[in-house]
XYZ file of C-alpha atoms in Angstrom:
253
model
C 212.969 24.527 355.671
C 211.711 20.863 355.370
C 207.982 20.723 356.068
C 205.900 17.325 355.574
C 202.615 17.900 354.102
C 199.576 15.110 354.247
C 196.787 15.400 352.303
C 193.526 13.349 351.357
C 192.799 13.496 347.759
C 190.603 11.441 345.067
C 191.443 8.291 344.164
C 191.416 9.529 340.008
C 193.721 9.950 337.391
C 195.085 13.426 337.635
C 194.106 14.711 341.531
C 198.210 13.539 342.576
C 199.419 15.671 339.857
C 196.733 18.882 340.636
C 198.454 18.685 344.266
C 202.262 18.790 342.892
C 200.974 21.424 340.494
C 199.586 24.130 343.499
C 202.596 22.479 345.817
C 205.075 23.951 342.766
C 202.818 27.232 342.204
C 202.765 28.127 345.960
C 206.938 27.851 346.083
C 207.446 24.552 347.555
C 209.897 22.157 346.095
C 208.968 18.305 346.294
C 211.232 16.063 347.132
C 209.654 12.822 348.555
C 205.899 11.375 347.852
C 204.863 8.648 349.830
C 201.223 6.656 349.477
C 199.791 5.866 352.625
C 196.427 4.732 352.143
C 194.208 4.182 348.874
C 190.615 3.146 350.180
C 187.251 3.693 349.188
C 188.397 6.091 346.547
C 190.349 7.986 348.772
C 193.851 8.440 348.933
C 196.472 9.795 351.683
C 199.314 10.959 350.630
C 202.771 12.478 352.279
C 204.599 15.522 350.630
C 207.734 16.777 351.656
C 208.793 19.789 350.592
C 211.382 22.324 350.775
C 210.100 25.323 351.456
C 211.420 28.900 351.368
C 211.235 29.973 354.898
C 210.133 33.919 354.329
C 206.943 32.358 352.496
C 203.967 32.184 354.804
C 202.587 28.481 354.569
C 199.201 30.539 354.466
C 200.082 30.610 350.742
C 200.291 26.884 350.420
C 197.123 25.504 352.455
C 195.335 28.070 350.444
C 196.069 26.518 347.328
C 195.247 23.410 348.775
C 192.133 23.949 349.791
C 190.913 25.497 346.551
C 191.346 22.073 344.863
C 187.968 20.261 344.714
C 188.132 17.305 347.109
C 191.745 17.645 349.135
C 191.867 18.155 352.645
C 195.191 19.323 354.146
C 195.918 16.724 357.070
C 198.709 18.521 358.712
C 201.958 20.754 358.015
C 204.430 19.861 360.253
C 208.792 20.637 360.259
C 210.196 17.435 359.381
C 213.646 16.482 360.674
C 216.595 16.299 357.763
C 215.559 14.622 354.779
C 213.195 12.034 353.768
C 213.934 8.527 354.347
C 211.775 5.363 353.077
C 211.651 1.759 354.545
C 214.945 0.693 353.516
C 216.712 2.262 356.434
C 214.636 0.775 358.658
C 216.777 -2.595 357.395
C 219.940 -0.155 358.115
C 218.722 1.058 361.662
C 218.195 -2.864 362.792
C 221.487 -3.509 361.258
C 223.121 -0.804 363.643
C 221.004 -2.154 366.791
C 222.680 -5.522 365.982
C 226.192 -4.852 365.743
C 226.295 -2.504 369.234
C 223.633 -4.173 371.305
C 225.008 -2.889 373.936
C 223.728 0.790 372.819
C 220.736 -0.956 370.985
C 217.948 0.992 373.002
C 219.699 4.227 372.216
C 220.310 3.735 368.729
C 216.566 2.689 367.913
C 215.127 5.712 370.381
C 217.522 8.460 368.858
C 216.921 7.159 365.204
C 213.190 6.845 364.877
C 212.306 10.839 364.716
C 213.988 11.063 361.717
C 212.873 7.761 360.033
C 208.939 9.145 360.455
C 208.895 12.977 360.855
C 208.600 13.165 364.441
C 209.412 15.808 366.729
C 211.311 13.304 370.042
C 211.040 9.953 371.046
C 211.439 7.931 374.124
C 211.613 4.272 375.912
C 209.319 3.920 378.917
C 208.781 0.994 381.612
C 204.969 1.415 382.182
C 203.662 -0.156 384.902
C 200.067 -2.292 384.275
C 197.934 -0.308 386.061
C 198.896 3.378 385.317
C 196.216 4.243 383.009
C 193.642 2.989 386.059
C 194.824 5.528 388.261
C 193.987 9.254 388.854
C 196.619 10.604 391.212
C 197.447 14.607 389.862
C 200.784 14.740 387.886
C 204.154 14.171 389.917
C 207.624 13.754 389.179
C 208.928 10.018 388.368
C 212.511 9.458 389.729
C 214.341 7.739 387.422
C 217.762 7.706 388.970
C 217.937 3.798 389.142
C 215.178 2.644 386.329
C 213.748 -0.936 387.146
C 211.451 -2.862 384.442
C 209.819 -4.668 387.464
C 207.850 -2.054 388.527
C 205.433 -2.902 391.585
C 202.027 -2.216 391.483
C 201.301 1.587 392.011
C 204.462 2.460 390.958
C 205.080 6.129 388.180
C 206.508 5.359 384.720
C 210.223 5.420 384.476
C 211.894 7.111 381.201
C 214.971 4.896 380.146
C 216.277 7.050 377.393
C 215.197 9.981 375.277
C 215.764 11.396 371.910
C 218.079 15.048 372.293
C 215.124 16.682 371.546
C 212.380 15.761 374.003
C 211.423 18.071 376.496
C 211.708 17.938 380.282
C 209.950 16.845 382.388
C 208.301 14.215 379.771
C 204.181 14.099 379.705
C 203.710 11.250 378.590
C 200.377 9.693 377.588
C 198.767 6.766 379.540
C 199.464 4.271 376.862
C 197.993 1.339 378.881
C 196.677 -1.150 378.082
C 200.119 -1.681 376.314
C 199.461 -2.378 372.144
C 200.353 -0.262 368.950
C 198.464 2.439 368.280
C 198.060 6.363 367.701
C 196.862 8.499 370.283
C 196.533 12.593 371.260
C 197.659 14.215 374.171
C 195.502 16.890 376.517
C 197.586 19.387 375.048
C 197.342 18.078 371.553
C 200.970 16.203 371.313
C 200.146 13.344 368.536
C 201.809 10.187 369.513
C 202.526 6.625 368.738
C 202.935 4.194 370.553
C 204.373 0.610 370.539
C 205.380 -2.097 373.167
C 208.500 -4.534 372.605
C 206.494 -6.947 374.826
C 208.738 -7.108 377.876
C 207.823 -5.995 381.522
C 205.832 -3.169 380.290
C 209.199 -1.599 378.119
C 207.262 0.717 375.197
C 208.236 3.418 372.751
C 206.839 6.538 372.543
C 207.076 8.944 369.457
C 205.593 12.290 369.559
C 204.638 15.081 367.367
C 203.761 18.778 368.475
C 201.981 21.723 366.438
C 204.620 24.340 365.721
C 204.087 28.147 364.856
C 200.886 27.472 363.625
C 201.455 24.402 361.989
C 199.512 21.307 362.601
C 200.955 18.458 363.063
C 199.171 15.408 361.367
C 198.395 12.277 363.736
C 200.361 9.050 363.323
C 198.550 7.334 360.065
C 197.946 3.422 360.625
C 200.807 2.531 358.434
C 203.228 4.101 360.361
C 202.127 2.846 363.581
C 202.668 -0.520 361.799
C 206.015 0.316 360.612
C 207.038 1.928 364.348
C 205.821 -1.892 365.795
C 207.355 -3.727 363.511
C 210.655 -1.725 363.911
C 210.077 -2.717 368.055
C 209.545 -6.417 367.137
C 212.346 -6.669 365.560
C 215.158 -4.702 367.844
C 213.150 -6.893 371.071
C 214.241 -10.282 369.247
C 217.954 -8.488 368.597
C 218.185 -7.412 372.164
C 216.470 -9.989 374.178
C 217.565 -9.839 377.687
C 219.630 -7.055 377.617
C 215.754 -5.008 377.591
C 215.006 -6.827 380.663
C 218.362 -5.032 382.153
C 217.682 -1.460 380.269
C 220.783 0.242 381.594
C 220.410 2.830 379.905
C 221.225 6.828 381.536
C 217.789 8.322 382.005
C 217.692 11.708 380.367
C 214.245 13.080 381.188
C 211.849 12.758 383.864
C 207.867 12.003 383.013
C 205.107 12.698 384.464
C 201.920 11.546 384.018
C 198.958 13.047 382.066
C 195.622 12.907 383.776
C 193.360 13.068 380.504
């Protein structure tokens, strides 16, 4: 299987190669390294790895955490294989020639582009995260993006692999950023700056594995992904007539 594998290390000559080094020794092929951060002599860095699925990833955080200085992030399944920046060019490019399935494209194509588990497009309305009403079912048969005051978020689209019902986070006010769920669901979150329109990616722990949170860079990456696809679709957003998939509800915490 394809597992992602985040680690902080030393900033020195020679800690990148000790981690490839136990990676190799504890059976896990590299195939992708990715530097997310290098700050205050600290690095973060992204593995992924094939990894032979009868081997207990025991094995591998083990030998992880024996090396002076590293500390595992997360271990989570990614989907297929590794992809860098340059398809992001390729993804816009595919939003721009079928704008009429733009929404879906960008939605379905994101879990793959960052290692996430589902993602999906939401019409959030302003004051959601001010309320405390218990969880509830949103209709979305007939999705609006002027939602009145008081009104439940409304899920436009979802990836194939999000579950239902959708609890999704209260990501108002509506800006870029990271954020954990109650039940521990990492997420990211970014607005295309219409009528309360934002994308939600998520990532969940799985048999034991746990899932790293969204790292600054890639929060970046998801907005400026959003940026661009809002200028490429314009209106049509404001008309998001797309088939709901899921319903949300909301999450108190």
């Amino acid at each position: 299987m394809l597992l992602r594998v985040r680690v902080t290390l030393p900033d020195r000559p020679g800690a990148l190669g000790q981690v490839a080094r136990t990676l190799g020794v504890a059976g896990a092929d590299i195939v992708q390294v990715v530097v997310l951060e290098r700050l205050g002599g600290r690095a973060v860095d992204d593995f992924t790895v094939v990894w032979p699925g009868a081997s207990r990833v025991e094995r591998l955080l083990a030998g992880l955490a024996a090396i002076p200085g590293v500390q595992v992030d997360g271990v989570w399944r990614a989907i297929g294989a590794p992809v860098s920046g340059g398809h992001d060019a390729e993804l816009l490019a595919q939003v721009a020639a079928n704008p009429a399935d733009g929404l879906a494209t960008l939605v379905d194509a994101v879990p793959g582009l960052l290692a996430a588990d589902w993602a999906a497009a939401a019409i959030v309305p302003a004051d959601w995260a001010a309320r405390t009403a218990a969880p509830r079912p949103v209709p979305v048969d007939e999705p609006s993006l002027r939602l009145p005051t008081g009104s439940e978020p409304t899920v436009t689209y979802a990836s194939w692999r999000a579950p239902s019902p959708l609890l999704l986070p209260e990501v108002t006010p509506l800006r870029a950023r990271p954020m954990t769920g109650s039940d521990g669901t990492r997420y990211a979150v970014a607005p295309f700056g219409r009528a309360g329109l934002v994308l939600v990616i998520a990532r969940s722990d799985d048999d034991d594995l746990p899932a790293a949170a969204f790292h600054i860079t890639e929060v970046d990456r998801i907005a400026q992904l959003v940026r661009a696809a809002a200028v490429i679709l314009g209106d049509r957003l404001d008309r998001a007539g797309v088939p709901s998939v899921a319903t949300a509800v909301t999450d108190p915490s």
